[in-house]
PDB file of C-alpha atoms in Angstrom:
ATOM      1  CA  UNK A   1     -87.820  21.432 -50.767  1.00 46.00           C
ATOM      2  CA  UNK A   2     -89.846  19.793 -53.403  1.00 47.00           C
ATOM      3  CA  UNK A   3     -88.325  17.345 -55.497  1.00 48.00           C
ATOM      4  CA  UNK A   4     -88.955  15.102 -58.625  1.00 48.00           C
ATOM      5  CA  UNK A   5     -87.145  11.859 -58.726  1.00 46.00           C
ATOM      6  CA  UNK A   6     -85.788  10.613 -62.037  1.00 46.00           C
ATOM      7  CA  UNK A   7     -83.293   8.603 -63.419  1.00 45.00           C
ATOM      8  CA  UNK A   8     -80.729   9.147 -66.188  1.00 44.00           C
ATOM      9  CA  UNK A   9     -81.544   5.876 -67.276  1.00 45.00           C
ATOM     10  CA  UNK A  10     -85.355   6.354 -67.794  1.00 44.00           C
ATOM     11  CA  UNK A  11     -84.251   9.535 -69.424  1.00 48.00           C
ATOM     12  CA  UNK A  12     -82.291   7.470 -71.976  1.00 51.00           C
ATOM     13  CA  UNK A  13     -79.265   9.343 -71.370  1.00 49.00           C
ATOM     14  CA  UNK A  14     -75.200   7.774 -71.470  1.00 54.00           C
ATOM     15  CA  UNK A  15     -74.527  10.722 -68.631  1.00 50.00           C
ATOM     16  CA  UNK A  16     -77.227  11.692 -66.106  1.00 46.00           C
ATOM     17  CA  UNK A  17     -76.929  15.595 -66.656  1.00 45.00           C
ATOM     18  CA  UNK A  18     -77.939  15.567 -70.138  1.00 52.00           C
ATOM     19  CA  UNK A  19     -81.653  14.741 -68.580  1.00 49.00           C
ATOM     20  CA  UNK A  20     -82.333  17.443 -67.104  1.00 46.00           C
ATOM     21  CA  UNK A  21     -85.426  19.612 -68.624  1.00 48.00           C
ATOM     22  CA  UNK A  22     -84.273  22.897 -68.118  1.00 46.00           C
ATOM     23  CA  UNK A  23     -81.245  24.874 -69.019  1.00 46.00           C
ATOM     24  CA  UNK A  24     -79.948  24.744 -65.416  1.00 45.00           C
ATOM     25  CA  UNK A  25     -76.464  25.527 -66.265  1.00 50.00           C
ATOM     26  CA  UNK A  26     -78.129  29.127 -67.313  1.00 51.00           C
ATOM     27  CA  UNK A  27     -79.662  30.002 -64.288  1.00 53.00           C
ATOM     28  CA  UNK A  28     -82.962  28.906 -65.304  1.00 56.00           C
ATOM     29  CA  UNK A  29     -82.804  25.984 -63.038  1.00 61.00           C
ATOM     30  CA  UNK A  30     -81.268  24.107 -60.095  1.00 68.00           C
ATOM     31  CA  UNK A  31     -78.856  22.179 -60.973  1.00 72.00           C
ATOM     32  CA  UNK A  32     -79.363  17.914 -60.666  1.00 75.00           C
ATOM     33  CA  UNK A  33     -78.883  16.906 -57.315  1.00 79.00           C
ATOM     34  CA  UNK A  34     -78.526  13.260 -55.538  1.00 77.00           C
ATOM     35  CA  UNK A  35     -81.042  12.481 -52.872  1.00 76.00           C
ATOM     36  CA  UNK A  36     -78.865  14.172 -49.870  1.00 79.00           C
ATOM     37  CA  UNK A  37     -78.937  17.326 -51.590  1.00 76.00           C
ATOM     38  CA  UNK A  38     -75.241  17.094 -53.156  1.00 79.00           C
ATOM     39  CA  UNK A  39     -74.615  17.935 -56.580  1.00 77.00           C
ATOM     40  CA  UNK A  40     -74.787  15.161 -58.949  1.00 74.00           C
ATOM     41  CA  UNK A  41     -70.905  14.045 -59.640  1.00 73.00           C
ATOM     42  CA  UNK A  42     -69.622  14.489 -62.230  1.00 70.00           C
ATOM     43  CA  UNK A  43     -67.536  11.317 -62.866  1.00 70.00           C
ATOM     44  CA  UNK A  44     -69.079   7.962 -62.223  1.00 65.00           C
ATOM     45  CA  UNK A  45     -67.014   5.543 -60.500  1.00 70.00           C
ATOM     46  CA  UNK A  46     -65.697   2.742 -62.981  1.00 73.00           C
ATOM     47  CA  UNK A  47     -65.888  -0.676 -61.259  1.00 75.00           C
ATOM     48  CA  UNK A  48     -64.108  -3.339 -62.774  1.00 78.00           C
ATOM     49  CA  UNK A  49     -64.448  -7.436 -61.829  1.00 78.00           C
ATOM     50  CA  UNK A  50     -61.553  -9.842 -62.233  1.00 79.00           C
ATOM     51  CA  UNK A  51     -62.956 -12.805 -63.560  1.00 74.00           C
ATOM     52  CA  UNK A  52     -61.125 -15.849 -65.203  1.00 72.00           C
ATOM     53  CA  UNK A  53     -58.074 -13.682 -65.128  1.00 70.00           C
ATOM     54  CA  UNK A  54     -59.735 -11.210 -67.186  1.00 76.00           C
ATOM     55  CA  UNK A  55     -60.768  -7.843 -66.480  1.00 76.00           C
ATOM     56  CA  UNK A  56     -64.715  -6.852 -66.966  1.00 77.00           C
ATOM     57  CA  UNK A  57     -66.717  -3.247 -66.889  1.00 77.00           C
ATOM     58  CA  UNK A  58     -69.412  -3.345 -64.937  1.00 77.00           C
ATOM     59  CA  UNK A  59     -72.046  -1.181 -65.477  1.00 75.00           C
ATOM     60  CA  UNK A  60     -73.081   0.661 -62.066  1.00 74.00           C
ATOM     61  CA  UNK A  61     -76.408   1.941 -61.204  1.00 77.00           C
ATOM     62  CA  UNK A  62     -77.172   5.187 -62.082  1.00 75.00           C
ATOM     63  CA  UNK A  63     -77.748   7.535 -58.928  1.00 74.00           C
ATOM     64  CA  UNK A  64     -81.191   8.578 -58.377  1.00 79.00           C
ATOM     65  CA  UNK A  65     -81.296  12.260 -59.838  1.00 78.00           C
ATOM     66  CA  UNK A  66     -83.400  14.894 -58.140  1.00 76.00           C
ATOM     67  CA  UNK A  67     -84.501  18.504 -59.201  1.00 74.00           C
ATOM     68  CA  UNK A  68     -85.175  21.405 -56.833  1.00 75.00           C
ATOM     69  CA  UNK A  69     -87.798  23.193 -57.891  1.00 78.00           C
ATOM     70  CA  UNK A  70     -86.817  26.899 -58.813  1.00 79.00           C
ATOM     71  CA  UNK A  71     -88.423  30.303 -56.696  1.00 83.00           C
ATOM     72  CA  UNK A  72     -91.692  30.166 -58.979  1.00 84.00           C
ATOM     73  CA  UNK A  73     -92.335  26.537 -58.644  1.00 82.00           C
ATOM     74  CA  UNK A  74     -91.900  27.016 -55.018  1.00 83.00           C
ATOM     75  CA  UNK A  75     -94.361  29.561 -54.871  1.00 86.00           C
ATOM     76  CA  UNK A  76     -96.713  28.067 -57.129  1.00 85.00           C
ATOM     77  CA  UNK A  77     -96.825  24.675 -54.949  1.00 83.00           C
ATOM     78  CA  UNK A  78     -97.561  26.917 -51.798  1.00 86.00           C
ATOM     79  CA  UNK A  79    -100.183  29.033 -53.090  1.00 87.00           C
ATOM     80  CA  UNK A  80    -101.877  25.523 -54.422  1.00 89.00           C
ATOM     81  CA  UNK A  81    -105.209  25.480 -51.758  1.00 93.00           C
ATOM     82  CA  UNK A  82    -107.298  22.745 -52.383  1.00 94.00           C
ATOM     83  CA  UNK A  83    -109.593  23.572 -49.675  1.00 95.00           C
ATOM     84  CA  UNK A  84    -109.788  27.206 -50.563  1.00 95.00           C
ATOM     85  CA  UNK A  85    -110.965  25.641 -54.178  1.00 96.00           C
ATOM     86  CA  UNK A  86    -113.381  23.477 -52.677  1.00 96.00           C
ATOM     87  CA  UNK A  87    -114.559  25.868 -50.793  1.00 96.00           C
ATOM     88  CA  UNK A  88    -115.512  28.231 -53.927  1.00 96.00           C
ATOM     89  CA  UNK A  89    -117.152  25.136 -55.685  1.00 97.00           C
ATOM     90  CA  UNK A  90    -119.664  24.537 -52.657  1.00 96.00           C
ATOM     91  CA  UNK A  91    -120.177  28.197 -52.507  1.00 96.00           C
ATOM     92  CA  UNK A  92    -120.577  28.440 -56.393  1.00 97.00           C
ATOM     93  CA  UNK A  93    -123.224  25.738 -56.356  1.00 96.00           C
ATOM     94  CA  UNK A  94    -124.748  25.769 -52.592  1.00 94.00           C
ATOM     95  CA  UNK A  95    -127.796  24.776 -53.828  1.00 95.00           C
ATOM     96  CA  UNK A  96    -126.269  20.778 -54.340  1.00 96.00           C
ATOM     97  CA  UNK A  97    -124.287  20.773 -50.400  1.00 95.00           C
ATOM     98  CA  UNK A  98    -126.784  17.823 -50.163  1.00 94.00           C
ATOM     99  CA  UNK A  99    -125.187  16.044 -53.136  1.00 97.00           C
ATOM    100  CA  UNK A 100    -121.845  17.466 -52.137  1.00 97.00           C
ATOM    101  CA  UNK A 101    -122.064  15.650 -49.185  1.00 96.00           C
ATOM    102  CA  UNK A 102    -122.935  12.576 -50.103  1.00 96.00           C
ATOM    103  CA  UNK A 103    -120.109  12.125 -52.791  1.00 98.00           C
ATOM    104  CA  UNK A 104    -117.402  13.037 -50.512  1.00 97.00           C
ATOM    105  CA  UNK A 105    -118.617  10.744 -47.761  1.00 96.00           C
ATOM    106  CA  UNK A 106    -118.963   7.915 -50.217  1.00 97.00           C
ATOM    107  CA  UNK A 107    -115.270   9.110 -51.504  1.00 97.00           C
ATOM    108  CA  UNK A 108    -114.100   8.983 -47.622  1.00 96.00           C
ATOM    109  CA  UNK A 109    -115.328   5.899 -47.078  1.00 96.00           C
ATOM    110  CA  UNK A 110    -112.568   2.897 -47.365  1.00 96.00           C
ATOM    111  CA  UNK A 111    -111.581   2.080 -50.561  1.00 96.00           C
ATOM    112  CA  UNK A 112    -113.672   4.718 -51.962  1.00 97.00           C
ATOM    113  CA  UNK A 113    -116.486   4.985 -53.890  1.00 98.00           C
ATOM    114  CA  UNK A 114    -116.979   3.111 -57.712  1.00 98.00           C
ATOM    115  CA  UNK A 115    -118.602   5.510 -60.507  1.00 97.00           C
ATOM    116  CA  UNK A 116    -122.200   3.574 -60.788  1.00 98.00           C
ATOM    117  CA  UNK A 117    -122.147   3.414 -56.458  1.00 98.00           C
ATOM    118  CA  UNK A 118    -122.215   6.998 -56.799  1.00 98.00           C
ATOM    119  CA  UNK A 119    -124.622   7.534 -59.497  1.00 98.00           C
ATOM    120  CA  UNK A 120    -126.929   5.156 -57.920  1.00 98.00           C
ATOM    121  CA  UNK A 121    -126.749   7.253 -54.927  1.00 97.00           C
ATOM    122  CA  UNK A 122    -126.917  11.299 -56.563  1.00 98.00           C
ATOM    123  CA  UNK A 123    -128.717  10.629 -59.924  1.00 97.00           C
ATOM    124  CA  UNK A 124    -132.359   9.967 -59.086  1.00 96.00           C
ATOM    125  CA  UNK A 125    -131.842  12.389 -56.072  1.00 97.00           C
ATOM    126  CA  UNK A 126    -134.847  15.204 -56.473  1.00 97.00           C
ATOM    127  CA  UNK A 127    -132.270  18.317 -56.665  1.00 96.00           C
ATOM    128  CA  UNK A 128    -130.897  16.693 -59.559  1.00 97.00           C
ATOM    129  CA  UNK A 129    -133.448  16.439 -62.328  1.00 96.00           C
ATOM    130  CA  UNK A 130    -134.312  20.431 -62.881  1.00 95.00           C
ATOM    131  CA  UNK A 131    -131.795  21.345 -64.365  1.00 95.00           C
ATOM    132  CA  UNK A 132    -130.670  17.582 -64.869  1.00 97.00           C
ATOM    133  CA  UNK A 133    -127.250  17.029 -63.468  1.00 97.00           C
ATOM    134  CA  UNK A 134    -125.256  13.816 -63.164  1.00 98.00           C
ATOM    135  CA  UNK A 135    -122.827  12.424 -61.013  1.00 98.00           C
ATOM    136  CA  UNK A 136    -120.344  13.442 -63.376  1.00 98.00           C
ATOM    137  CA  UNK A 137    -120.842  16.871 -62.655  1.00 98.00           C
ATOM    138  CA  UNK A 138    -120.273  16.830 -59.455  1.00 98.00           C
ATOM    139  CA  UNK A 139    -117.029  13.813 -59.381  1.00 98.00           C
ATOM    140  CA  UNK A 140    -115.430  16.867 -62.126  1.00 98.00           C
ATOM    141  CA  UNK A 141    -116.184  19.979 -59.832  1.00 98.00           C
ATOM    142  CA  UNK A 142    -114.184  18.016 -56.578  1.00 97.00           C
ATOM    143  CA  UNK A 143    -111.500  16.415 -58.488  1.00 97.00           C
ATOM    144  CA  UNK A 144    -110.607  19.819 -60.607  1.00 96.00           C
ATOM    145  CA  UNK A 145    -111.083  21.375 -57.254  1.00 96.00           C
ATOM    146  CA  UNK A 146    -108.503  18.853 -55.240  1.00 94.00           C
ATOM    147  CA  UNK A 147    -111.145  17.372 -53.231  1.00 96.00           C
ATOM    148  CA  UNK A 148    -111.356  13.594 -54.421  1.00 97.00           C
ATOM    149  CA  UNK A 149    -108.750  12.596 -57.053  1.00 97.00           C
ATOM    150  CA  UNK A 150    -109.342   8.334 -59.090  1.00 97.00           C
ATOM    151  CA  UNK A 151    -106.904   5.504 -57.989  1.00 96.00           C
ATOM    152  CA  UNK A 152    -108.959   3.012 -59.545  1.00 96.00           C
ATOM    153  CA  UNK A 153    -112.245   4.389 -57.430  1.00 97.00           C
ATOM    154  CA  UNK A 154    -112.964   8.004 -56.453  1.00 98.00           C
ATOM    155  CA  UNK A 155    -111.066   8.801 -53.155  1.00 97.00           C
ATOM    156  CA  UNK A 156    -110.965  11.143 -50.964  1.00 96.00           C
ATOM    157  CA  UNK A 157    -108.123  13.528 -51.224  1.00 92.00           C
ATOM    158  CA  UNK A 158    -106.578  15.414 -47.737  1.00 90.00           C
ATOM    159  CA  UNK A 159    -109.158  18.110 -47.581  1.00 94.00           C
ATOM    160  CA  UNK A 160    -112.283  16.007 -47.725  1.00 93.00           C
ATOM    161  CA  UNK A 161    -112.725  15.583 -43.892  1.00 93.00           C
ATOM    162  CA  UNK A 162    -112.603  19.419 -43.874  1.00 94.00           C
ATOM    163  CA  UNK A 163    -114.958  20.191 -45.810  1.00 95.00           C
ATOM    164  CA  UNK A 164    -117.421  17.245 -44.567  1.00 95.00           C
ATOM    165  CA  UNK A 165    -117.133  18.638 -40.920  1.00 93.00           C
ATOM    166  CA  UNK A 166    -117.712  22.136 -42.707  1.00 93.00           C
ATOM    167  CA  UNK A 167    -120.549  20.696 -44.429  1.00 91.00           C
ATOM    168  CA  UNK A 168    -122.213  18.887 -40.910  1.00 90.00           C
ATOM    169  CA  UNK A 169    -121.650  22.327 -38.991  1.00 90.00           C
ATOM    170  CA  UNK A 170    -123.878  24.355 -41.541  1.00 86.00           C
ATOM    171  CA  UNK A 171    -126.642  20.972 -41.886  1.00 84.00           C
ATOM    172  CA  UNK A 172    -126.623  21.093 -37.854  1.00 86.00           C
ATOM    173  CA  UNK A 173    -126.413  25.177 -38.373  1.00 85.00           C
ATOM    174  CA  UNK A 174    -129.938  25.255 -40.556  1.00 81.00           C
ATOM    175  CA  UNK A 175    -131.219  22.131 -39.012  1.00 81.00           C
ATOM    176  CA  UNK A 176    -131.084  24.464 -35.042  1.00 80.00           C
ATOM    177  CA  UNK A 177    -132.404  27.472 -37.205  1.00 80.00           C
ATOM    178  CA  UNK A 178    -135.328  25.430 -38.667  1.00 75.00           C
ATOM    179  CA  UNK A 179    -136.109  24.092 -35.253  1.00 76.00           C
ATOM    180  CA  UNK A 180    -135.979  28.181 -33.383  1.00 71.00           C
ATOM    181  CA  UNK A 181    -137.994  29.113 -36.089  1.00 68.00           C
ATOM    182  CA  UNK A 182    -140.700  26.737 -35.642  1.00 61.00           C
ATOM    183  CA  UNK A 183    -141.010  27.226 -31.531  1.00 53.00           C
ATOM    184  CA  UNK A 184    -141.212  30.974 -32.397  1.00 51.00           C
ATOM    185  CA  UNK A 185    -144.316  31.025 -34.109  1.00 46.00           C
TER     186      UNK A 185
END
């Protein structure tokens, strides 16, 4: 089950249900849920403290409010393939693997990799100046693709050690072909 937290309270709403997004009492949606998968209730329990004689409301904290994502968003989240994407991008532009590579290993690397780090490393490269290409290019190819994503530097996201063991096979692949050809002649 996927769900997005929220709170009625960062919703600006007196009663939790009027923050939902979607018409859920129409079918459109699930309806609000707490985080053990109960429905939301629907009265919120009035706590009252005796002090100096005197009885005092106290405001209680709002229950965390979750949403179930409907059929379609379900379906949507599990046809979402970031490697599949990646995959097309390196296919798509085979002719930069080389640069490929060495973005996503800087990306992998701890803490990731900084914008000029990278552009230090890809923009003077050779396969880069005809046509001229940037490390921009390539940082907005992987991140649209799912492949690195920025949390202050460009990191790797969960398919990036895929696709750099893909990427060693087919260097070790061409570097064994390279090497028959050469004994051949």
């Amino acid at each position: 089950m996927n769900e997005i937290p929220t709170t009625a309270a960062s919703q600006g709403a007196e009663d939790p249900r009027e923050a939902q997004p979607a018409r859920w009492d129409k079918g459109e949606s699930h309806p609000p849920i707490v985080e053990n998968g109960e429905p939301l209730p629907g009265e919120v329990e009035v706590v009252v403290d005796e002090e100096d004689g005197e009885g005092y409301l106290v405001a209680a904290e709002p229950p965390e409010v979750f949403w179930k994502t409907i059929e379609d968003g379900e379906a949507y989240a599990e046809a979402d393939d970031p490697l599949a994407r990646t995959r097309a991008v390196l296919d798509d532009e085979s002719a930069y693997l080389e640069i490929y590579r060495t973005v996503l290993a800087a990306c992998a690397a701890p803490g990731g990799a900084k914008t000029p780090d990278l552009a230090a490393a890809v923009d003077g490269h050779p396969l880069v100046q005809s046509p001229r290409l940037y490390v921009q290019h390539f940082l907005k190819k992987l991140e649209d693709a799912g492949a690195i994503r920025w949390e202050g530097a460009w990191v790797a996201g969960s398919v990036a050690a895929d696709v750099l063991a893909e990427l060693d096979a087919k260097q070790a692949a061409s570097a064994s072909k390279a090497q028959g050809e050469g004994v051949l002649r």
